[in-house]
Short mmCIF file of C-alpha atoms in Angstrom, two decimals:
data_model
loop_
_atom_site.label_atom_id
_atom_site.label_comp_id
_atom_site.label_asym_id
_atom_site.label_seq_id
_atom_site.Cartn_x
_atom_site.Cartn_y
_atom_site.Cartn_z
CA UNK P 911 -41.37 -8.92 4.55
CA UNK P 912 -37.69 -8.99 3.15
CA UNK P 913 -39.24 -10.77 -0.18
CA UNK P 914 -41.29 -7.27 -0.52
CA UNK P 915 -38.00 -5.68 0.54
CA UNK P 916 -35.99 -7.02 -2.37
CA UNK P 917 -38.37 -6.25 -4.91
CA UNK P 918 -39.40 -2.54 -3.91
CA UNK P 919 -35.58 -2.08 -3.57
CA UNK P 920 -35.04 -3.53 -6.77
CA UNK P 921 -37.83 -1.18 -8.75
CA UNK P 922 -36.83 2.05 -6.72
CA UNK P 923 -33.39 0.69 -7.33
CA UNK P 924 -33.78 0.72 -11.11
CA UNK P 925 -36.10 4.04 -11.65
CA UNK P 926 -32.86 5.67 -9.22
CA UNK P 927 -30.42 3.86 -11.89
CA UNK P 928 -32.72 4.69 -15.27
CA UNK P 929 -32.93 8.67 -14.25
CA UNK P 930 -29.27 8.79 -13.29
CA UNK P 931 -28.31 7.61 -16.97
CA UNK P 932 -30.63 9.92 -18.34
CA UNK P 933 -29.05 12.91 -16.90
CA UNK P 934 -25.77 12.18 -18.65
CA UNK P 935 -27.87 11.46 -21.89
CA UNK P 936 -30.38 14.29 -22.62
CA UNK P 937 -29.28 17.55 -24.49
CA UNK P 938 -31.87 19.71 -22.66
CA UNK P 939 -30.63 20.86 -19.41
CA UNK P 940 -33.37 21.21 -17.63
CA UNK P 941 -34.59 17.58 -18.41
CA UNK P 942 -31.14 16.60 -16.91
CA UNK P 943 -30.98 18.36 -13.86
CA UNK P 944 -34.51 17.26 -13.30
CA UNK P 945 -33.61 13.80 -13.82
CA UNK P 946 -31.15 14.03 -11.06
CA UNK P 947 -34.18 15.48 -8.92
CA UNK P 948 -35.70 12.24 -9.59
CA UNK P 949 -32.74 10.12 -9.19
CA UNK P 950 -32.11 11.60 -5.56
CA UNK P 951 -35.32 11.35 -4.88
CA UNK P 952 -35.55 7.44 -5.95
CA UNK P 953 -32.78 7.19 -3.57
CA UNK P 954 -34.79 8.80 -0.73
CA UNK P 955 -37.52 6.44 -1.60
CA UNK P 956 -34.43 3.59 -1.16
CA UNK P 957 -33.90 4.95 2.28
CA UNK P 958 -37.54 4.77 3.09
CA UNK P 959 -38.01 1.00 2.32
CA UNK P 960 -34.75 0.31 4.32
CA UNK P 961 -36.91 1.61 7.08
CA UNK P 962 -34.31 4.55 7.75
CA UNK P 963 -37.73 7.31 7.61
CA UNK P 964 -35.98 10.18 8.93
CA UNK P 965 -32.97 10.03 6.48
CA UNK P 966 -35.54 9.25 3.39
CA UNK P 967 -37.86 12.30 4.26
CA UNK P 968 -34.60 14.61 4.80
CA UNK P 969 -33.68 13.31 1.50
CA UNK P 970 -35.97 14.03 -0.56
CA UNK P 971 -36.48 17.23 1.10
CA UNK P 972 -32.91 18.97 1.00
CA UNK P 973 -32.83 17.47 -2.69
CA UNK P 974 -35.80 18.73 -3.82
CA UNK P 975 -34.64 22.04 -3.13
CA UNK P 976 -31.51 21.82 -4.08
CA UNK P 977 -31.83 20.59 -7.45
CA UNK P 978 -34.33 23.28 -8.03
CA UNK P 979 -31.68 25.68 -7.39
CA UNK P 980 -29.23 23.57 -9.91
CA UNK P 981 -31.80 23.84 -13.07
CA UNK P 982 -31.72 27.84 -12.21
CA UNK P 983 -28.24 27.67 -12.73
CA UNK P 984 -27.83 25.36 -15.49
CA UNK P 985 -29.85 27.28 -17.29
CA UNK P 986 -27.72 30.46 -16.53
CA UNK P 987 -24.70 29.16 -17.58
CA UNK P 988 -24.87 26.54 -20.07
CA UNK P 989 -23.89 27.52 -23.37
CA UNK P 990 -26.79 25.73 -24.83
CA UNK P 991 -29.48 25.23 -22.41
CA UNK P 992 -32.01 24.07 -24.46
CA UNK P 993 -30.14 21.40 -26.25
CA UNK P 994 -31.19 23.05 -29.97
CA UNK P 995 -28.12 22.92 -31.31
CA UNK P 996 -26.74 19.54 -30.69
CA UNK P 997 -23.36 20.62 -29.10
CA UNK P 998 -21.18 17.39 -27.93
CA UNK P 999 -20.89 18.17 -24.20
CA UNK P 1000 -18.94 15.50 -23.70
CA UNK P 1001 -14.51 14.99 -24.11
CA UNK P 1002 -12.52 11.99 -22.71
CA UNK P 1003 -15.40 9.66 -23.06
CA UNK P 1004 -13.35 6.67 -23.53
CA UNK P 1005 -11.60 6.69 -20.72
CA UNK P 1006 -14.42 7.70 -18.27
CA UNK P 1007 -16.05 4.58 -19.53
CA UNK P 1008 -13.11 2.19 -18.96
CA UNK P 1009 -12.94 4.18 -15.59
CA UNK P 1010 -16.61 3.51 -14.37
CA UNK P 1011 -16.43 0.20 -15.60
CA UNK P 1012 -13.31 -0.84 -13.50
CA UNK P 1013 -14.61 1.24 -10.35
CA UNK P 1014 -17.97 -0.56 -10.41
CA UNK P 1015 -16.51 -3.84 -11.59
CA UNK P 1016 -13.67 -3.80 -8.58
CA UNK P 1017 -16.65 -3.02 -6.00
CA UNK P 1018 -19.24 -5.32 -7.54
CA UNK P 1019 -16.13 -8.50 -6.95
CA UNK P 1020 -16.10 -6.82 -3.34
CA UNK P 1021 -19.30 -7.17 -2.82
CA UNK P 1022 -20.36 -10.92 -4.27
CA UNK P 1023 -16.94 -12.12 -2.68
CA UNK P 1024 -17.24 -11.21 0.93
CA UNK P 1025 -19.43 -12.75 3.75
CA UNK P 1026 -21.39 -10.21 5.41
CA UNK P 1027 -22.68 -11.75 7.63
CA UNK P 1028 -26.18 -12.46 9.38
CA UNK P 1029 -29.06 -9.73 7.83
CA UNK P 1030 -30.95 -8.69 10.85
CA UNK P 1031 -34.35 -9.17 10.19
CA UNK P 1032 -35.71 -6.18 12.10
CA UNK P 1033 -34.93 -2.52 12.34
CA UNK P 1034 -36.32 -0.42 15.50
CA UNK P 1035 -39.60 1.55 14.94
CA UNK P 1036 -38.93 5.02 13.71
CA UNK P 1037 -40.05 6.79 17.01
CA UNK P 1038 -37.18 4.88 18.64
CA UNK P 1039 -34.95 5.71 15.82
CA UNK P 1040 -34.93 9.39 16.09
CA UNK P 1041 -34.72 8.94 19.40
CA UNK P 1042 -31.30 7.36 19.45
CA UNK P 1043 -29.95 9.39 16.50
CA UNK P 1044 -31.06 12.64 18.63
CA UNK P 1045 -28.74 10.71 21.57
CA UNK P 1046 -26.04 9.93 19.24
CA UNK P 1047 -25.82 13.78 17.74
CA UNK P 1048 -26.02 14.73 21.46
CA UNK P 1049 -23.68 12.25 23.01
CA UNK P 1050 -21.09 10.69 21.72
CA UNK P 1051 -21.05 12.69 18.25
CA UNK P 1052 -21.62 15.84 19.19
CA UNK P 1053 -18.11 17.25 18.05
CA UNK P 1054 -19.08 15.32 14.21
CA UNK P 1055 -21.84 17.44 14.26
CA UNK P 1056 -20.80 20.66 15.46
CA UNK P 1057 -17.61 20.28 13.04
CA UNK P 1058 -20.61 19.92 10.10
CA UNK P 1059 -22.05 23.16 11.38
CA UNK P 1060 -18.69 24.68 11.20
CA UNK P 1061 -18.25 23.51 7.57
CA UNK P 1062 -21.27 24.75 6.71
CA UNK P 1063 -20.52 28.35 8.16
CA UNK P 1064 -17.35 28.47 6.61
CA UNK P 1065 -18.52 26.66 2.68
CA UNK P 1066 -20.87 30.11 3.21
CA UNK P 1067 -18.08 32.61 3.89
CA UNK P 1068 -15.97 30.80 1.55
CA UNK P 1069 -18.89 30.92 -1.58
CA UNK P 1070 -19.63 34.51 -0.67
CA UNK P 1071 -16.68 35.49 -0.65
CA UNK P 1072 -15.61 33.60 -3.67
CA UNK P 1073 -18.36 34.90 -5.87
CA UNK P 1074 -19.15 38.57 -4.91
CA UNK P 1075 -17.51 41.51 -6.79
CA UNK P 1076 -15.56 43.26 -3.68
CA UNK P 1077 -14.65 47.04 -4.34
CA UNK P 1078 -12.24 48.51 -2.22
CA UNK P 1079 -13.37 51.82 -2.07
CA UNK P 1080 -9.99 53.05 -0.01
CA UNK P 1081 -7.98 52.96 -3.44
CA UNK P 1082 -8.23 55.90 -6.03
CA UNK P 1083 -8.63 54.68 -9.40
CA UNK P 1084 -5.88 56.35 -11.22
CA UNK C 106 -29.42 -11.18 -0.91
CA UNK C 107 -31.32 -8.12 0.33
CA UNK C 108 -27.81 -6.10 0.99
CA UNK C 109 -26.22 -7.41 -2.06
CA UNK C 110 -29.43 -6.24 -3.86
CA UNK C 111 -28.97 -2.29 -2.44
CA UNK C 112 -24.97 -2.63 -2.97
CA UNK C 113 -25.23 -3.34 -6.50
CA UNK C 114 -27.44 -0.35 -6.83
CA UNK C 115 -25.26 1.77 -4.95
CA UNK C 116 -22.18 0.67 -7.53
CA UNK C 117 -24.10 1.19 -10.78
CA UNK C 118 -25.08 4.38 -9.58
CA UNK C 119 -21.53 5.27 -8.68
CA UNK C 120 -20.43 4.07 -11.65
CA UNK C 121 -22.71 6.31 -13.82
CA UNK C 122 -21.67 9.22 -11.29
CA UNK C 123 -17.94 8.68 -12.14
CA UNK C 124 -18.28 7.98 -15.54
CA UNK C 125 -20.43 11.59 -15.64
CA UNK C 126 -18.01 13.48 -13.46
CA UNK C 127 -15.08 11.83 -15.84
CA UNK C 128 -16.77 12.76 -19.27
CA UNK C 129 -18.64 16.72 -18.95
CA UNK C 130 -17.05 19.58 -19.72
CA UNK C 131 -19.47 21.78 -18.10
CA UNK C 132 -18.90 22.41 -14.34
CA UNK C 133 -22.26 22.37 -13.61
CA UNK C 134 -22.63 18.77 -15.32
CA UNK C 135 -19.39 17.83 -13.36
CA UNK C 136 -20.86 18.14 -10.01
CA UNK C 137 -23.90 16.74 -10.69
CA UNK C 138 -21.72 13.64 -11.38
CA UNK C 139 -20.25 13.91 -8.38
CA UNK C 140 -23.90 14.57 -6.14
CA UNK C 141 -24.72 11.56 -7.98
CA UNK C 142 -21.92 9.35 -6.75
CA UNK C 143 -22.42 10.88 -3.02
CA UNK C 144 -26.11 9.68 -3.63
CA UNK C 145 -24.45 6.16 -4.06
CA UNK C 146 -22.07 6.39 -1.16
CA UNK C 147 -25.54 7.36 1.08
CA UNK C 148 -27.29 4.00 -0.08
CA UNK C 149 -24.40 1.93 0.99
CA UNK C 150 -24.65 3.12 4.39
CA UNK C 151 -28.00 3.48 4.61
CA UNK C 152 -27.87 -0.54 3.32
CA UNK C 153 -25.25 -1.44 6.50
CA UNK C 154 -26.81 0.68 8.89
CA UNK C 155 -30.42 -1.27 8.31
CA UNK C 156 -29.28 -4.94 7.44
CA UNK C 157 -25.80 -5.13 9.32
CA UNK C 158 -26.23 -2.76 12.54
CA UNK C 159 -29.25 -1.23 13.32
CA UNK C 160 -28.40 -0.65 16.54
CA UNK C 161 -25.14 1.68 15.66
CA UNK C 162 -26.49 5.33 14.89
CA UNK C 163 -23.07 6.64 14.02
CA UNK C 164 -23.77 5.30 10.61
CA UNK C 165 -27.07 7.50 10.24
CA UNK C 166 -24.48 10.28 11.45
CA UNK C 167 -22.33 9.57 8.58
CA UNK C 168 -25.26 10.07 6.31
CA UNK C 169 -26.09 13.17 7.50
CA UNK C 170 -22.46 14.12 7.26
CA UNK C 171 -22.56 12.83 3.83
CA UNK C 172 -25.48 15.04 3.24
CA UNK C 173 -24.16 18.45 4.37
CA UNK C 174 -21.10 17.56 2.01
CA UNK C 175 -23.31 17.41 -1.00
CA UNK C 176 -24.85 20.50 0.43
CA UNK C 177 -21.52 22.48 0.71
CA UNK C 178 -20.16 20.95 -2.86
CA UNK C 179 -23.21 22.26 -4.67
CA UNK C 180 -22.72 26.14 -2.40
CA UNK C 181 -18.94 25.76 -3.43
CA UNK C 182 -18.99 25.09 -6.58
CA UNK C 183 -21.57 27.37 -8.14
CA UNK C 184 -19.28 30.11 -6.62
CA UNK C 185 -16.84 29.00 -8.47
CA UNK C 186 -18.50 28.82 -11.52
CA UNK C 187 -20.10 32.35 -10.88
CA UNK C 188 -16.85 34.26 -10.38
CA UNK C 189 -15.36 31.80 -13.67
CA UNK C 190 -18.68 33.21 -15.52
CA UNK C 191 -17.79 36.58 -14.84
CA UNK C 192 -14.69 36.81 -15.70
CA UNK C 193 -14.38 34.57 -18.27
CA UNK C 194 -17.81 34.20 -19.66
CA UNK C 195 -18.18 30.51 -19.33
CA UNK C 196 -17.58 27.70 -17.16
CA UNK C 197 -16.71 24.94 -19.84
CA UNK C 198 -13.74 22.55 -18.26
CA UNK C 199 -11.91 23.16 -21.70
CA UNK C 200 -11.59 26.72 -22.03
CA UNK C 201 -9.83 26.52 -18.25
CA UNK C 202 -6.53 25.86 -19.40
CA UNK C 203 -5.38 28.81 -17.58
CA UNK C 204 -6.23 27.01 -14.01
CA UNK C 205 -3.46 24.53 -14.87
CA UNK C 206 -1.13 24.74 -12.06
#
């Protein structure tokens, strides 16, 4: 079972990897943003075979749509959606890849170098699992989750009011 | 093995998000390097939660918190680069020199 584990997390693991690249390397915009579609969703499909069902599902769902939304507004405000003209999108690009480098180099000694312990062979079944996540949402992280509600509200206020054209109709336009 | 197999993932994938969120000048490009190194940070826990504790759910509760961040990043942000678009006619990171604070 953890053999089969290792190697669907490995393929997943590498389409998730492959599609990420590609999103940084494609001129057409809507081939990247749809590559990130796919790259989310890979990840979902990471979640699933970690037998976490609920999180994999909500993944690919909320990503789905929300990527959608992204290639609507790539398109609207790229300079060059279609990629024709070969425009470099691209400045610092030294340094970014030094940065990424490091970043994943420091985490990748973190993670051969420390013991982590046992690997417990089995998670519960996924009836049981939403079960106790509904109990922890309910219980003891109830104020986590109503805080995320309240983020969410006020992300909506905030983009509303951030984007919309607001006339004040009390002043006289001289 | 089977952890170290999903962290790995989860770095190169954060690595590529960084490196993306480091090197586009377009905003929209920028935050998709960013949704793509939250994608990273969700497979770590996701990778704890099932091979370290599967009997602690406040890790699955991170995720979803993790989840409604992406969310609220994408809302956010496209705001932003609606009102920048409006004014300014385009939401390329180097014609912002005027944000500098």
């Amino acid at each position: 079972m953890m053999e089969l584990q290792i190697t669907l997390l490995m393929v997943i693991g590498l389409i998730a990897i492959w599609f990420g690249w590609r999103v940084f390397r494609t001129n057409s915009m809507v081939r990247s943003a749809f590559s990130l579609l796919a790259s989310m969703v890979a990840i979902g499909g990471m979640f699933l075979v970690m037998e976490a069902e609920f999180l994999g599902v909500l993944q690919i769902m909320m990503m789905g749509t929300e990527m959608s939304i992204m290639a609507i507004f790539m398109m609207m405000y790229m300079m060059d959606p279609g990629g024709l003209g070969q425009m470099d999108m691209t400045h610092q690009e030294k340094p970014s890849i030094v940065a990424a480098v490091v970043t994943g180099g420091l985490a990748l000694g973190v993670i051969l170098l420390t013991n982590w312990g046992d690997i417990v062979p089995a998670a519960p079944a996924p009836a049981q699992q939403n079960h106790d996540l509904g109990m922890e949402v309910m219980q003891r992280s109830m104020m986590i989750f109503e805080s995320a509600g309240t983020s969410i509200l006020t992300a909506m206020v905030a983009a509303l009011a951030t984007a919309l054209i607001i006339h004040n109709n009390n002043q006289k336009e001289h | 093995m089977v952890l170290t197999v999903a962290l790995i993932i989860g770095t190169i994938l954060f690595g590529i998000g960084l490196y993306g969120a480091l090197s586009q000048t377009n905003l929209v490009m920028i935050m998709m390097g960013v949704e793509l190194m939250l994608g990273a940070v969700m497979v770590n826990l996701v990778a704890f939660w099932r091979y370290l504790h599967p009997e602690s759910y406040s890790i699955q509760m991170f995720v979803l918190v993790v989840m409604t961040v992406m969310a609220l990043e994408a809302a956010v942000g496209f705001a932003i680069g609606t009102q920048r678009f409006r004014t300014k006619g385009s939401i390329e990171s180097e014609e912002s020199a005027d944000m500098k604070g």
